[in-house]
Every structure is written in structure tokens, then in C-alpha cells.
Amino acid sequence: MSSHPVSGSFRARVLAWVRRIPCGRVVTYGQIAALAGAPKRARQVGAILRSAGAPLPWHRVINRHGRISLPQMGGYEVQRALLQQEGVHFDERDTVDLLRFGWRPSPHGSQSK
DNA sequence: GGCGTGACGTCAG
DNA sequence: ACTGACGCCACGC
């Protein structure tokens, strides 16, 4: 009924949710895991994104502190550039304000913009 | 098919 | 606020 991908493998559900993240917004690994039906598997979300070859807005997924988890020279710069390019703001502590840029899909059918 | 690694998150100290 | 231990388990070798 709802647009929630509640079927398929955990991996498939994770990718489905990530594809839904709107441009200019971010979501945490834990959020994706919870949306995919397994709140304790935040760590696996990272592993899945790492191996996901298909076109995917993987850069819109960050950690619960609002910071990029990838190491410098290991993807950090790329992810940050992609986000800033979409208008996501990083403060002086390299942190994104989740209250402003965090995306939280409504459990109903409405759109959260 | 076992095993080490690790894009996370939570909790105790 | 910071640190370490641990649960969780996908992925690659």
C-alpha cells in the first residue's frame, strides 16, 4: 500500500530506499537500516553501498552525527563535493545539520520536502 | 564455505 | 564529551 519497499532481500530494500532520497537531502545509515526493516544493521548498509555498482545516490547517506564516514583520500572528498554540489551545507566542523538537510519519509503518503 | 574486515550504532564507564 | 566493548552481518578472498 504505502510506497515502502517491504519485500525482497534486505539488500534490495536498502538500495530501494537509497534511490528514494531526494536531491539535496541526506539520510543516516541507521535510518536506512530501520526503513529496510532491520534497525540493528546500520553497518551492513555501508557494506552494501560499497559493493553497489548500479547508479545510486550513495553520497546522500552519512552517519548519525551528520558527518561523512568515508576516510579522506578514500572517498570523503568525493562525497562531500557531491553533496555541496546539491546544496547541502557543511559547517566549520565538517558536519551537516540533520534537522535541516535530513530527509524523513512520511509513514503516510504525503511528501516531505 | 570459513574467516577477517569494517561507509554503523548503542551503551557502559 | 571521549573511549572502548560489543552486537550485527554483507562482502570478498
Coordinates of C-alpha atoms (C1' of nucleotides) in Angstrom, one line a residue:
Chain A
M1 CA 0.0 0.0 0.0
S2 CA 2.5 2.6 1.2
S3 CA 5.4 3.1 -1.1
H4 CA 7.6 1.3 1.4
P5 CA 9.7 -1.5 -0.2
V6 CA 8.8 -4.2 2.3
S7 CA 9.6 -7.0 0.0
G8 CA 12.7 -8.6 -1.3
S9 CA 16.1 -9.1 0.4
F10 CA 17.5 -6.7 2.9
R11 CA 20.0 -5.6 0.3
A12 CA 17.2 -4.9 -2.3
R13 CA 15.2 -2.9 0.3
V14 CA 18.2 -0.8 1.2
L15 CA 19.0 0.1 -2.3
A16 CA 15.4 0.9 -3.0
W17 CA 15.3 3.4 -0.1
V18 CA 18.6 5.0 -1.1
R19 CA 17.3 5.5 -4.6
R20 CA 14.4 7.5 -3.0
I21 CA 16.5 10.0 -1.2
P22 CA 15.7 13.4 -2.7
C23 CA 18.5 15.6 -4.2
G24 CA 19.8 18.0 -1.6
R25 CA 18.9 15.8 1.4
V26 CA 20.7 13.2 3.5
V27 CA 19.8 10.2 5.5
T28 CA 21.8 8.2 8.1
Y29 CA 22.9 4.6 7.7
G30 CA 20.8 3.7 10.8
Q31 CA 17.7 5.3 9.2
I32 CA 18.1 3.3 6.0
A33 CA 18.6 0.1 8.1
A34 CA 15.4 0.9 10.1
L35 CA 13.4 1.8 7.0
A36 CA 14.6 -1.5 5.5
G37 CA 13.2 -3.3 8.5
A38 CA 16.4 -4.0 10.5
P39 CA 17.4 -1.1 12.8
K40 CA 20.4 -3.1 14.1
R41 CA 22.0 -3.5 10.7
A42 CA 23.3 0.1 10.0
R43 CA 26.8 -1.3 9.5
Q44 CA 25.7 -3.6 6.7
V45 CA 24.2 -0.7 4.9
G46 CA 27.7 0.6 4.4
A47 CA 28.9 -2.7 3.1
I48 CA 26.0 -2.9 0.6
L49 CA 26.6 0.6 -0.7
R50 CA 30.3 -0.1 -1.1
S51 CA 29.6 -3.0 -3.4
A52 CA 26.6 -1.5 -5.2
G53 CA 27.7 -0.9 -8.7
A54 CA 24.4 0.4 -10.1
P55 CA 23.9 4.1 -10.4
L56 CA 22.9 5.2 -6.9
P57 CA 22.9 8.4 -4.9
W58 CA 25.1 6.7 -2.3
H59 CA 26.6 10.1 -1.3
R60 CA 23.4 11.1 0.4
V61 CA 24.0 8.5 3.2
I62 CA 26.0 9.7 6.1
N63 CA 26.4 8.8 9.8
R64 CA 24.2 9.7 12.7
H65 CA 26.5 12.6 13.7
G66 CA 25.8 14.3 10.4
R67 CA 29.4 13.5 9.3
I68 CA 30.9 11.6 6.3
S69 CA 32.1 8.2 7.4
L70 CA 34.5 7.6 4.4
P71 CA 38.1 8.3 5.2
Q72 CA 40.0 11.2 3.5
M73 CA 41.6 10.1 0.3
G74 CA 39.2 7.2 0.4
G75 CA 36.0 8.8 -0.9
Y76 CA 35.5 11.6 1.6
E77 CA 36.3 14.4 -0.8
V78 CA 34.1 13.0 -3.5
Q79 CA 31.1 12.5 -1.3
R80 CA 31.5 16.0 0.2
A81 CA 31.8 17.6 -3.2
L82 CA 28.7 15.8 -4.5
L83 CA 26.7 16.9 -1.5
Q84 CA 27.8 20.5 -1.6
Q85 CA 27.0 20.4 -5.3
E86 CA 23.4 19.6 -4.4
G87 CA 23.3 22.5 -1.9
V88 CA 24.0 20.5 1.3
H89 CA 25.8 22.7 3.7
F90 CA 28.8 21.6 5.9
D91 CA 29.6 23.7 8.9
E92 CA 33.1 24.5 10.3
R93 CA 33.1 21.1 12.0
D94 CA 32.5 19.3 8.7
T95 CA 29.1 18.5 9.9
V96 CA 25.7 18.6 8.2
D97 CA 22.7 19.8 10.1
L98 CA 20.4 16.8 10.0
L99 CA 17.5 18.9 11.2
R100 CA 17.8 21.0 8.0
F101 CA 19.0 18.5 5.4
G102 CA 17.9 15.2 6.9
W103 CA 15.2 13.5 4.9
R104 CA 12.5 11.6 6.8
P105 CA 9.9 9.9 4.6
S106 CA 6.4 10.2 6.0
P107 CA 4.8 6.9 7.1
H108 CA 1.7 8.1 5.3
G109 CA 1.6 9.1 1.7
S110 CA 2.5 12.7 1.9
Q111 CA 5.7 14.1 0.6
S112 CA 8.3 15.6 3.0
K113 CA 10.1 18.2 1.1
Chain B
dG1 C1' 32.3 -22.5 3.0
dG2 C1' 35.1 -20.5 6.7
dC3 C1' 37.2 -16.1 8.2
dG4 C1' 38.8 -11.3 8.6
dT5 C1' 37.3 -6.7 7.7
dG6 C1' 34.6 -2.7 8.5
dA7 C1' 30.5 3.6 4.6
dC8 C1' 27.4 1.9 12.0
dG9 C1' 25.0 2.5 16.3
dT10 C1' 24.3 1.8 21.2
dC11 C1' 25.7 1.6 25.8
dA12 C1' 28.9 1.4 29.8
dG13 C1' 32.5 3.7 32.2
Chain C
dA1 C1' 32.5 14.9 25.8
dC2 C1' 35.6 10.8 24.9
dT3 C1' 36.9 5.8 24.8
dG4 C1' 36.3 1.1 24.4
dA5 C1' 33.4 -3.1 24.0
dC6 C1' 30.1 -5.3 21.7
dG7 C1' 26.0 -6.6 18.6
dC8 C1' 25.1 -7.0 13.7
dC9 C1' 26.3 -9.5 9.4
dA10 C1' 27.4 -8.3 3.9
dC11 C1' 31.2 -8.8 1.2
dG12 C1' 35.4 -10.6 -0.7
dC13 C1' 39.0 -13.7 -0.6

